[in-house]
Amino acid sequence: MLNDPARAAATVYLADAAVLGGGVAQNVAITVAADGHITSVQPGAREGARIAGLVVPGLANVHSHAFQRAMAGLAERAGPEGDNFWRWREVMYHFLSVLTPGDVQAIAAQLYVECLRHGYTSVAEFHYLHNAPDGGAYADPAEMARRIAAAAQDSGIGLALLPVLYRWGGFGGRPPSPGQRRFLLTPDAYAGLVETMAREVAVGVAPHSLRAVSPDDLRAALQVAGPARPVHIHIAEQTTEVADCLSWSGARPVQWLLDHAKVDARWCLIHATHIDAAERQGIAGSGAVAGLCQTTEANLGDGIFPLRPYLEDGGRFGVGTDSNVSTSPIEELRWLEYVRRLESRARNVSESRQGASVAASLLHRAAAGGAQALGRNAGEIAPGRLADLVVLDPAHPALVGRRGDALLDAWVFSGNSNPVRYVMVAGQWVIRDGLHPHGEAIAAAFGRCMTRLADHL
Ligand code: NGQ
Ligand code: ZN
């Protein structure tokens, strides 16, 4: 499996086991066409290039701010009484003020390699660092966006680039703060950036939040989205944001959005933490994906998304690394479940069918919801889908002796050593035997960047 043929023809792989819609199947032939799509999936097969392990669908990371990876751990000093999200945001603004385009590329490449090594196969990069530190435009207005694209290209991760429209400092057109000047674009410049990048990579649009765009700006962004591009927005992450939205509009943020935009399956609502029952049912009924970023939400003290009732309403979700304090989809899924066990003092709360595997349920839902949110034709091992595949080592101590869905329960719930051995993105192997082919060079560039940043902060 290490030596792909010249990719002129389809390749038939023979996986010892694979996670299909109906559960874990044995001896699965997976045919991958030269264009990276799966063309057939046959359990109980005998021929093919052997994949020694359990093949699971790769996960889409629905929400990343890549540059924040380099400040992981830098905002964990006790602040004044009532230390909170907004103070963290000031630390983050200070941090990003020193980042060069080269820094952002080095950080993103390292992040994406780490994400791949843990089982993410694609990423939606919610990209708002557009301008130079003084707020002026770079000579090439797409300079920063191209750095993200280059990092994704070097790592091999599937990218959905989400250029962000950011205009205001708060609801009702509050002026932006100096810390926000790297983010600001006019709607025209924004449309230009999206169209430029759309010629190079898959793009979606991202009005940052109802705090940072006015209703007119939101309309402008949706115009750029057209009928097909994904639309991502931060929403209702903090209770202060809900209160501010109520006093601005009389409605809670998610309700306002549902009332003023045609939220549908192209949308991904990031966080949506603070929602009432009507908002919860509104998101679920719209077909949109809730972009849950559990480790960041915990780190920032956001609050708890009502996952169980949302799933009972038929709601869809994906997982995101957001501030990148964690780069493991397993940690996201595990803590999605654990937080609600702590909250409800019950067990196995995100799956209600008796006997069903919690990990399998979370994985299937996050894979499907994540692919939907990125507009990526992936998220399951099935004909017609892109071959975004993750191979687990069943002999790894975390998994050895487990069978069927118990392998997935062991992966999600039994510790932090990583059994991911191989990763394929759109038909190309990008992680082999746990390693990335450019991992050392990417880590060295990241190390130089981190050392330089340490001198500046
Ligand atoms: C962001 N991150 O844009 O990076 C935000 C913080 C904001 C999260 N919300 C800034 N996790 O929301 O204003
Ligand atoms: Zn975010």
Tab-separated table of C-alpha atoms and ligand atoms in Angstrom:
chain	number	residue	atom	x	y	z
A	1	MET	CA	0.000	0.000	0.000
A	2	LEU	CA	2.992	2.322	0.213
A	3	ASN	CA	3.663	2.301	-3.481
A	4	ASP	CA	0.619	3.562	-5.217
A	5	PRO	CA	0.710	2.785	-8.880
A	6	ALA	CA	1.121	5.825	-11.107
A	7	ARG	CA	-2.541	6.569	-10.401
A	8	ALA	CA	-3.417	6.164	-14.017
A	9	ALA	CA	-5.824	3.415	-13.127
A	10	ALA	CA	-8.104	2.585	-10.238
A	11	THR	CA	-6.555	0.839	-7.242
A	12	VAL	CA	-8.301	-1.988	-5.458
A	13	TYR	CA	-7.458	-2.120	-1.757
A	14	LEU	CA	-8.355	-5.006	0.487
A	15	ALA	CA	-8.955	-3.818	4.030
A	16	ASP	CA	-8.875	-6.372	6.832
A	17	ALA	CA	-11.915	-4.544	8.187
A	18	ALA	CA	-13.796	-1.349	7.457
A	19	VAL	CA	-16.513	0.730	9.082
A	20	LEU	CA	-19.425	0.767	6.637
A	21	GLY	CA	-22.953	2.096	7.095
A	22	GLY	CA	-24.125	-1.148	8.668
A	23	GLY	CA	-21.170	-1.555	11.026
A	24	VAL	CA	-17.722	-3.112	10.884
A	25	ALA	CA	-17.311	-5.460	7.882
A	26	GLN	CA	-14.442	-7.887	7.217
A	27	ASN	CA	-12.196	-8.219	4.160
A	28	VAL	CA	-13.521	-5.198	2.378
A	29	ALA	CA	-12.375	-4.429	-1.164
A	30	ILE	CA	-12.385	-0.658	-1.661
A	31	THR	CA	-11.804	0.487	-5.226
A	32	VAL	CA	-10.399	3.988	-5.526
A	33	ALA	CA	-10.427	5.661	-8.933
A	34	ALA	CA	-7.564	7.813	-10.177
A	35	ASP	CA	-9.626	10.921	-9.387
A	36	GLY	CA	-9.752	9.980	-5.689
A	37	HIS	CA	-13.333	8.711	-5.552
A	38	ILE	CA	-14.433	5.351	-4.252
A	39	THR	CA	-16.087	3.402	-7.026
A	40	SER	CA	-16.962	0.194	-5.223
A	41	VAL	CA	-17.038	-1.323	-1.744
A	42	GLN	CA	-17.230	-5.104	-1.395
A	43	PRO	CA	-17.172	-6.908	1.957
A	44	GLY	CA	-15.997	-10.526	2.006
A	45	ALA	CA	-13.549	-9.971	-0.856
A	46	ARG	CA	-10.212	-11.731	-1.478
A	47	GLU	CA	-8.211	-9.661	-3.931
A	48	GLY	CA	-6.531	-6.302	-3.601
A	49	ALA	CA	-3.587	-4.417	-2.108
A	50	ARG	CA	-3.856	-5.283	1.559
A	51	ILE	CA	-4.578	-2.617	4.159
A	52	ALA	CA	-3.661	-4.258	7.461
A	53	GLY	CA	-6.052	-2.621	9.868
A	54	LEU	CA	-9.470	-1.137	10.436
A	55	VAL	CA	-10.458	1.508	7.887
A	56	VAL	CA	-12.748	4.243	9.201
A	57	PRO	CA	-14.142	7.296	7.415
A	58	GLY	CA	-11.897	10.330	7.879
A	59	LEU	CA	-13.406	13.213	9.786
A	60	ALA	CA	-13.823	16.776	8.581
A	61	ASN	CA	-12.644	19.418	11.033
A	62	VAL	CA	-15.488	21.910	10.619
A	63	HIS	CA	-13.888	24.870	12.378
A	64	SER	CA	-10.274	25.963	12.687
A	65	HIS	CA	-8.432	29.225	13.284
A	66	ALA	CA	-5.033	27.793	12.426
A	67	PHE	CA	-2.906	30.599	13.856
A	68	GLN	CA	-4.357	30.016	17.329
A	69	ARG	CA	-2.472	26.705	17.507
A	70	ALA	CA	0.650	28.728	18.288
A	71	MET	CA	-0.932	30.295	21.356
A	72	ALA	CA	-2.209	27.029	22.874
A	73	GLY	CA	-1.212	27.191	26.532
A	74	LEU	CA	-0.418	30.897	26.509
A	75	ALA	CA	-3.722	32.068	27.980
A	76	GLU	CA	-3.858	29.811	31.013
A	77	ARG	CA	-2.669	32.286	33.685
A	78	ALA	CA	-5.255	33.366	36.217
A	79	GLY	CA	-6.637	36.804	35.512
A	80	PRO	CA	-8.809	39.120	37.530
A	81	GLU	CA	-11.958	37.900	39.285
A	82	GLY	CA	-14.435	36.662	36.651
A	83	ASP	CA	-11.725	35.871	34.087
A	84	ASN	CA	-13.552	34.933	30.914
A	85	PHE	CA	-13.784	34.507	27.137
A	86	TRP	CA	-13.486	38.246	26.502
A	87	ARG	CA	-10.190	38.496	28.316
A	88	TRP	CA	-8.928	35.445	26.430
A	89	ARG	CA	-9.900	37.268	23.269
A	90	GLU	CA	-7.700	40.238	24.234
A	91	VAL	CA	-4.755	37.860	24.746
A	92	MET	CA	-5.505	36.336	21.349
A	93	TYR	CA	-5.645	39.758	19.669
A	94	HIS	CA	-2.308	40.696	21.199
A	95	PHE	CA	-0.807	37.424	20.016
A	96	LEU	CA	-1.979	37.709	16.435
A	97	SER	CA	-0.656	41.261	16.124
A	98	VAL	CA	2.889	39.944	15.668
A	99	LEU	CA	2.189	37.184	13.141
A	100	THR	CA	3.705	37.448	9.661
A	101	PRO	CA	2.361	35.628	6.597
A	102	GLY	CA	5.271	33.184	6.919
A	103	ASP	CA	4.365	32.501	10.550
A	104	VAL	CA	0.790	31.732	9.647
A	105	GLN	CA	1.872	29.308	6.939
A	106	ALA	CA	4.332	27.527	9.245
A	107	ILE	CA	1.776	27.238	12.054
A	108	ALA	CA	-1.007	26.054	9.764
A	109	ALA	CA	1.174	23.405	8.104
A	110	GLN	CA	2.185	21.961	11.480
A	111	LEU	CA	-1.410	22.049	12.689
A	112	TYR	CA	-2.725	20.299	9.601
A	113	VAL	CA	-0.115	17.538	9.849
A	114	GLU	CA	-1.113	16.979	13.485
A	115	CYS	CA	-4.780	16.926	12.522
A	116	LEU	CA	-4.095	14.342	9.810
A	117	ARG	CA	-2.070	12.187	12.189
A	118	HIS	CA	-5.053	12.032	14.531
A	119	GLY	CA	-7.681	11.219	11.929
A	120	TYR	CA	-8.967	14.458	10.434
A	121	THR	CA	-8.848	14.315	6.652
A	122	SER	CA	-10.177	17.775	5.833
A	123	VAL	CA	-10.496	21.160	7.474
A	124	ALA	CA	-12.728	24.203	7.172
A	125	GLU	CA	-10.378	27.085	7.851
A	126	PHE	CA	-12.363	30.040	9.189
A	127	HIS	CA	-9.861	32.587	7.999
A	128	TYR	CA	-10.050	36.210	9.131
A	129	LEU	CA	-6.429	37.318	9.416
A	130	HIS	CA	-6.486	39.260	6.157
A	131	ASN	CA	-4.532	42.478	6.744
A	132	ALA	CA	-1.044	43.538	7.817
A	133	PRO	CA	-0.521	44.272	11.539
A	134	ASP	CA	-1.269	47.989	11.021
A	135	GLY	CA	-4.571	47.098	9.335
A	136	GLY	CA	-3.376	48.007	5.838
A	137	ALA	CA	-3.957	45.614	2.961
A	138	TYR	CA	-1.062	43.457	1.760
A	139	ALA	CA	0.154	44.182	-1.789
A	140	ASP	CA	-1.575	40.942	-2.719
A	141	PRO	CA	-4.934	41.057	-0.903
A	142	ALA	CA	-4.981	37.246	-1.002
A	143	GLU	CA	-1.520	36.968	0.627
A	144	MET	CA	-2.744	35.465	3.901
A	145	ALA	CA	-5.396	33.262	2.314
A	146	ARG	CA	-2.744	31.855	-0.031
A	147	ARG	CA	-0.572	30.991	2.978
A	148	ILE	CA	-3.396	28.863	4.347
A	149	ALA	CA	-3.867	27.220	0.961
A	150	ALA	CA	-0.126	26.536	0.719
A	151	ALA	CA	-0.063	24.987	4.194
A	152	ALA	CA	-2.988	22.742	3.308
A	153	GLN	CA	-1.278	21.774	0.069
A	154	ASP	CA	2.017	20.936	1.829
A	155	SER	CA	0.225	18.829	4.409
A	156	GLY	CA	-2.152	17.120	1.988
A	157	ILE	CA	-5.254	17.803	4.093
A	158	GLY	CA	-8.484	18.537	2.221
A	159	LEU	CA	-9.221	22.258	2.527
A	160	ALA	CA	-12.435	24.243	2.521
A	161	LEU	CA	-11.228	27.825	2.823
A	162	LEU	CA	-13.750	30.105	4.491
A	163	PRO	CA	-12.664	33.719	4.058
A	164	VAL	CA	-14.345	35.735	6.794
A	165	LEU	CA	-16.274	38.972	6.510
A	166	TYR	CA	-15.652	41.041	9.649
A	167	ARG	CA	-16.706	44.676	9.921
A	168	TRP	CA	-17.852	45.719	13.391
A	169	GLY	CA	-16.951	45.510	17.053
A	170	GLY	CA	-20.414	44.528	18.272
A	171	PHE	CA	-24.162	44.458	17.593
A	172	GLY	CA	-25.685	47.579	16.078
A	173	GLY	CA	-22.529	48.741	14.303
A	174	ARG	CA	-20.201	49.260	17.264
A	175	PRO	CA	-16.873	50.475	15.845
A	176	PRO	CA	-14.191	47.791	15.616
A	177	SER	CA	-11.364	47.922	18.157
A	178	PRO	CA	-7.694	48.398	17.138
A	179	GLY	CA	-7.180	44.681	17.886
A	180	GLN	CA	-9.635	43.840	15.096
A	181	ARG	CA	-8.025	45.839	12.295
A	182	ARG	CA	-6.308	42.854	10.695
A	183	PHE	CA	-9.760	41.325	10.084
A	184	LEU	CA	-11.612	44.168	8.376
A	185	LEU	CA	-12.587	44.117	4.698
A	186	THR	CA	-15.175	46.044	2.722
A	187	PRO	CA	-17.858	43.834	1.168
A	188	ASP	CA	-16.312	44.508	-2.267
A	189	ALA	CA	-12.833	43.497	-1.151
A	190	TYR	CA	-14.385	40.459	0.469
A	191	ALA	CA	-16.158	39.393	-2.714
A	192	GLY	CA	-12.873	39.853	-4.612
A	193	LEU	CA	-10.996	37.670	-2.131
A	194	VAL	CA	-13.556	34.867	-2.256
A	195	GLU	CA	-13.639	34.836	-6.051
A	196	THR	CA	-9.829	34.934	-6.285
A	197	MET	CA	-9.431	32.016	-3.907
A	198	ALA	CA	-12.279	30.081	-5.534
A	199	ARG	CA	-10.078	29.762	-8.616
A	200	GLU	CA	-7.469	27.933	-6.509
A	201	VAL	CA	-9.242	25.974	-3.738
A	202	ALA	CA	-12.683	24.968	-2.492
A	203	VAL	CA	-14.235	27.952	-0.726
A	204	GLY	CA	-17.228	28.840	1.390
A	205	VAL	CA	-18.260	32.106	2.987
A	206	ALA	CA	-18.127	33.078	6.634
A	207	PRO	CA	-19.790	36.158	8.019
A	208	HIS	CA	-17.874	36.094	11.332
A	209	SER	CA	-20.820	36.492	13.727
A	210	LEU	CA	-23.881	38.675	14.208
A	211	ARG	CA	-21.578	40.795	16.373
A	212	ALA	CA	-19.193	41.471	13.498
A	213	VAL	CA	-21.542	41.832	10.501
A	214	SER	CA	-24.629	44.007	10.096
A	215	PRO	CA	-27.772	42.687	8.381
A	216	ASP	CA	-26.564	44.396	5.168
A	217	ASP	CA	-23.144	42.773	5.470
A	218	LEU	CA	-24.778	39.405	6.025
A	219	ARG	CA	-26.786	39.884	2.849
A	220	ALA	CA	-23.615	40.822	0.968
A	221	ALA	CA	-21.850	37.680	2.185
A	222	LEU	CA	-24.804	35.507	1.202
A	223	GLN	CA	-24.721	37.062	-2.248
A	224	VAL	CA	-21.100	35.940	-2.551
A	225	ALA	CA	-22.125	32.485	-1.362
A	226	GLY	CA	-24.579	32.136	-4.251
A	227	PRO	CA	-26.727	29.015	-4.301
A	228	ALA	CA	-24.047	26.427	-3.617
A	229	ARG	CA	-21.203	27.526	-1.359
A	230	PRO	CA	-21.116	26.539	2.323
A	231	VAL	CA	-21.973	29.295	4.813
A	232	HIS	CA	-20.420	29.223	8.289
A	233	ILE	CA	-21.064	31.663	11.140
A	234	HIS	CA	-20.174	31.846	14.851
A	235	ILE	CA	-23.353	32.116	16.854
A	236	ALA	CA	-24.622	32.201	20.457
A	237	GLU	CA	-21.335	31.100	21.990
A	238	GLN	CA	-21.446	33.364	25.031
A	239	THR	CA	-24.345	34.462	27.222
A	240	THR	CA	-23.238	38.105	26.896
A	241	GLU	CA	-23.643	37.733	23.147
A	242	VAL	CA	-27.215	36.471	23.635
A	243	ALA	CA	-28.021	39.385	25.948
A	244	ASP	CA	-26.502	41.927	23.524
A	245	CYS	CA	-28.445	40.452	20.620
A	246	LEU	CA	-31.670	40.603	22.618
A	247	SER	CA	-31.179	44.246	23.439
A	248	TRP	CA	-30.217	45.059	19.836
A	249	SER	CA	-33.012	43.146	18.095
A	250	GLY	CA	-35.427	41.731	20.661
A	251	ALA	CA	-34.483	38.224	19.492
A	252	ARG	CA	-31.907	35.679	20.567
A	253	PRO	CA	-29.064	35.195	18.015
A	254	VAL	CA	-30.133	31.856	16.535
A	255	GLN	CA	-33.761	32.973	16.399
A	256	TRP	CA	-32.735	36.204	14.679
A	257	LEU	CA	-30.729	34.233	12.127
A	258	LEU	CA	-33.536	31.753	11.453
A	259	ASP	CA	-35.931	34.688	10.983
A	260	HIS	CA	-33.670	36.710	8.668
A	261	ALA	CA	-31.725	34.195	6.576
A	262	LYS	CA	-32.688	31.064	4.691
A	263	VAL	CA	-30.721	28.709	6.913
A	264	ASP	CA	-30.521	25.337	5.188
A	265	ALA	CA	-28.236	22.357	4.674
A	266	ARG	CA	-25.444	24.563	3.303
A	267	TRP	CA	-25.092	26.250	6.675
A	268	CYS	CA	-22.872	25.409	9.607
A	269	LEU	CA	-23.710	27.193	12.859
A	270	ILE	CA	-20.532	27.275	14.918
A	271	HIS	CA	-21.103	26.670	18.649
A	272	ALA	CA	-24.844	27.546	18.851
A	273	THR	CA	-24.289	26.872	22.527
A	274	HIS	CA	-27.017	29.002	24.049
A	275	ILE	CA	-30.278	28.005	22.380
A	276	ASP	CA	-33.803	27.511	23.656
A	277	ALA	CA	-36.052	24.645	22.557
A	278	ALA	CA	-37.512	26.558	19.605
A	279	GLU	CA	-34.057	27.520	18.337
A	280	ARG	CA	-32.834	23.958	18.805
A	281	GLN	CA	-35.733	22.594	16.769
A	282	GLY	CA	-35.256	25.376	14.235
A	283	ILE	CA	-31.627	24.400	13.580
A	284	ALA	CA	-32.464	20.701	13.463
A	285	GLY	CA	-35.380	21.279	11.065
A	286	SER	CA	-33.296	23.478	8.758
A	287	GLY	CA	-30.887	20.662	7.903
A	288	ALA	CA	-27.950	22.857	8.934
A	289	VAL	CA	-24.977	21.414	10.810
A	290	ALA	CA	-24.106	22.528	14.328
A	291	GLY	CA	-20.315	22.990	14.449
A	292	LEU	CA	-19.429	21.749	17.929
A	293	CYS	CA	-15.928	22.543	19.188
A	294	GLN	CA	-16.011	20.879	22.565
A	295	THR	CA	-12.407	21.262	23.699
A	296	THR	CA	-12.303	24.952	22.808
A	297	GLU	CA	-15.766	25.531	24.280
A	298	ALA	CA	-14.492	23.949	27.502
A	299	ASN	CA	-11.252	25.913	27.402
A	300	LEU	CA	-13.095	29.201	26.903
A	301	GLY	CA	-15.875	28.522	29.398
A	302	ASP	CA	-18.625	28.864	26.808
A	303	GLY	CA	-21.380	26.647	28.171
A	304	ILE	CA	-22.957	23.349	27.159
A	305	PHE	CA	-24.739	22.666	23.874
A	306	PRO	CA	-27.949	20.592	24.381
A	307	LEU	CA	-26.692	17.622	22.376
A	308	ARG	CA	-29.105	14.888	23.449
A	309	PRO	CA	-32.363	16.779	22.754
A	310	TYR	CA	-30.831	18.176	19.553
A	311	LEU	CA	-30.105	14.654	18.305
A	312	GLU	CA	-33.629	13.588	19.275
A	313	ASP	CA	-34.880	16.477	17.111
A	314	GLY	CA	-32.897	14.970	14.213
A	315	GLY	CA	-30.154	17.601	14.391
A	316	ARG	CA	-26.853	17.179	12.543
A	317	PHE	CA	-23.442	18.062	13.903
A	318	GLY	CA	-19.765	18.125	13.017
A	319	VAL	CA	-16.729	18.643	15.236
A	320	GLY	CA	-14.118	21.361	15.018
A	321	THR	CA	-10.776	22.104	16.613
A	322	ASP	CA	-11.463	25.868	16.635
A	323	SER	CA	-8.671	27.364	18.811
A	324	ASN	CA	-6.650	24.187	18.280
A	325	VAL	CA	-5.928	23.429	21.927
A	326	SER	CA	-6.591	19.859	20.760
A	327	THR	CA	-5.883	18.354	17.368
A	328	SER	CA	-7.635	15.049	17.946
A	329	PRO	CA	-11.159	14.242	16.768
A	330	ILE	CA	-11.256	11.559	19.429
A	331	GLU	CA	-10.821	14.112	22.181
A	332	GLU	CA	-13.682	16.145	20.709
A	333	LEU	CA	-16.021	13.152	20.565
A	334	ARG	CA	-15.060	11.806	23.959
A	335	TRP	CA	-15.673	15.138	25.642
A	336	LEU	CA	-18.926	15.693	23.797
A	337	GLU	CA	-20.124	12.619	25.648
A	338	TYR	CA	-18.305	13.159	28.960
A	339	VAL	CA	-19.492	16.736	29.521
A	340	ARG	CA	-23.085	15.538	29.256
A	341	ARG	CA	-22.442	12.612	31.586
A	342	LEU	CA	-21.097	15.079	34.136
A	343	GLU	CA	-24.030	17.378	33.576
A	344	SER	CA	-26.761	14.722	33.744
A	345	ARG	CA	-25.095	12.226	36.100
A	346	ALA	CA	-25.985	9.517	33.589
A	347	ARG	CA	-24.026	7.361	31.128
A	348	ASN	CA	-24.089	6.783	27.361
A	349	VAL	CA	-26.131	9.912	26.800
A	350	SER	CA	-25.554	10.744	23.135
A	351	GLU	CA	-27.044	7.473	21.868
A	352	SER	CA	-30.547	6.379	22.838
A	353	ARG	CA	-30.930	3.063	20.971
A	354	GLN	CA	-30.302	0.400	23.596
A	355	GLY	CA	-27.169	-1.595	22.976
A	356	ALA	CA	-25.906	0.754	20.278
A	357	SER	CA	-22.293	1.896	20.418
A	358	VAL	CA	-21.896	5.505	21.530
A	359	ALA	CA	-18.578	5.882	19.722
A	360	ALA	CA	-19.917	4.451	16.452
A	361	SER	CA	-22.897	6.765	16.625
A	362	LEU	CA	-20.768	9.844	17.333
A	363	LEU	CA	-18.260	8.944	14.623
A	364	HIS	CA	-20.846	8.299	11.916
A	365	ARG	CA	-22.718	11.488	12.716
A	366	ALA	CA	-19.595	13.660	12.927
A	367	ALA	CA	-18.220	12.218	9.673
A	368	ALA	CA	-21.465	12.818	7.774
A	369	GLY	CA	-22.181	16.215	9.333
A	370	GLY	CA	-18.604	17.348	8.860
A	371	ALA	CA	-18.549	16.450	5.177
A	372	GLN	CA	-21.866	18.226	4.685
A	373	ALA	CA	-20.586	21.360	6.404
A	374	LEU	CA	-17.519	21.501	4.138
A	375	GLY	CA	-19.511	20.734	1.008
A	376	ARG	CA	-17.146	17.805	0.605
A	377	ASN	CA	-18.426	14.629	-1.005
A	378	ALA	CA	-17.108	12.390	1.759
A	379	GLY	CA	-18.007	11.253	5.261
A	380	GLU	CA	-18.666	7.568	4.623
A	381	ILE	CA	-16.957	4.669	2.939
A	382	ALA	CA	-19.312	4.256	0.017
A	383	PRO	CA	-19.263	4.345	-3.773
A	384	GLY	CA	-19.287	7.878	-5.163
A	385	ARG	CA	-17.620	9.403	-2.116
A	386	LEU	CA	-14.068	10.729	-1.969
A	387	ALA	CA	-11.614	8.252	-0.467
A	388	ASP	CA	-10.922	10.103	2.811
A	389	LEU	CA	-9.832	7.156	4.915
A	390	VAL	CA	-8.154	6.567	8.251
A	391	VAL	CA	-6.519	3.227	9.091
A	392	LEU	CA	-6.315	2.131	12.722
A	393	ASP	CA	-3.859	-0.469	13.967
A	394	PRO	CA	-5.975	-3.188	15.609
A	395	ALA	CA	-2.869	-4.576	17.324
A	396	HIS	CA	-2.358	-1.279	19.147
A	397	PRO	CA	-2.710	-1.793	22.917
A	398	ALA	CA	-5.778	0.462	22.963
A	399	LEU	CA	-7.611	-1.742	20.463
A	400	VAL	CA	-6.146	-5.232	20.668
A	401	GLY	CA	-8.708	-7.987	21.135
A	402	ARG	CA	-11.706	-5.766	20.389
A	403	ARG	CA	-14.110	-6.603	17.585
A	404	GLY	CA	-16.802	-4.764	15.671
A	405	ASP	CA	-18.054	-1.526	17.176
A	406	ALA	CA	-16.111	-2.284	20.356
A	407	LEU	CA	-13.031	-1.219	18.367
A	408	LEU	CA	-14.553	2.236	17.969
A	409	ASP	CA	-15.615	2.420	21.621
A	410	ALA	CA	-12.038	1.549	22.552
A	411	TRP	CA	-10.650	4.181	20.170
A	412	VAL	CA	-12.841	6.958	21.560
A	413	PHE	CA	-12.966	6.006	25.230
A	414	SER	CA	-9.733	4.284	26.182
A	415	GLY	CA	-6.966	6.791	26.422
A	416	ASN	CA	-4.653	9.079	24.545
A	417	SER	CA	-2.176	6.962	22.644
A	418	ASN	CA	-2.913	7.216	18.964
A	419	PRO	CA	-3.673	4.064	16.909
A	420	VAL	CA	-3.953	5.948	13.582
A	421	ARG	CA	-1.379	4.370	11.232
A	422	TYR	CA	-2.301	5.466	7.711
A	423	VAL	CA	-4.393	8.306	6.357
A	424	MET	CA	-5.662	8.818	2.821
A	425	VAL	CA	-7.104	12.070	1.492
A	426	ALA	CA	-8.984	11.949	-1.794
A	427	GLY	CA	-7.211	8.755	-2.792
A	428	GLN	CA	-3.673	9.816	-1.779
A	429	TRP	CA	-1.813	8.406	1.198
A	430	VAL	CA	-0.670	11.359	3.311
A	431	ILE	CA	0.247	9.597	6.556
A	432	ARG	CA	2.216	6.373	6.363
A	433	ASP	CA	3.050	4.301	9.398
A	434	GLY	CA	2.032	7.228	11.599
A	435	LEU	CA	4.334	9.690	9.852
A	436	HIS	CA	3.972	12.487	7.355
A	437	PRO	CA	6.520	12.520	4.510
A	438	HIS	CA	7.353	16.227	5.108
A	439	GLY	CA	6.685	16.085	8.833
A	440	GLU	CA	10.267	16.840	9.869
A	441	ALA	CA	10.682	19.884	7.634
A	442	ILE	CA	7.266	21.228	8.618
A	443	ALA	CA	8.045	20.729	12.317
A	444	ALA	CA	11.419	22.440	11.918
A	445	ALA	CA	9.819	25.497	10.290
A	446	PHE	CA	7.197	25.549	13.031
A	447	GLY	CA	9.916	25.336	15.682
A	448	ARG	CA	11.776	28.316	14.184
A	449	CYS	CA	8.544	30.288	14.108
A	450	MET	CA	7.699	29.437	17.740
A	451	THR	CA	11.174	30.401	18.900
A	452	ARG	CA	10.941	33.740	17.138
A	453	LEU	CA	7.471	34.369	18.557
A	454	ALA	CA	8.676	33.583	22.084
A	455	ASP	CA	11.175	36.455	21.743
A	456	HIS	CA	8.373	38.826	20.688
A	457	LEU	CA	5.773	38.078	23.360
B	1	NGQ	C1	-12.468	33.754	16.778
B	1	NGQ	N1	-13.148	32.167	18.455
B	1	NGQ	O1	-12.909	34.421	15.850
B	1	NGQ	O2	-11.319	33.313	16.787
B	1	NGQ	C2	-13.371	33.495	17.958
B	1	NGQ	C3	-13.104	34.493	19.039
B	1	NGQ	C4	-14.864	36.217	18.646
B	1	NGQ	C5	-14.117	31.580	19.154
B	1	NGQ	N2	-15.245	32.196	19.258
B	1	NGQ	C6	-13.412	35.890	18.667
B	1	NGQ	N3	-13.942	30.425	19.706
B	1	NGQ	O3	-15.718	35.339	18.648
B	1	NGQ	O4	-15.138	37.417	18.636
B	2	ZN	ZN	-14.173	30.244	15.916
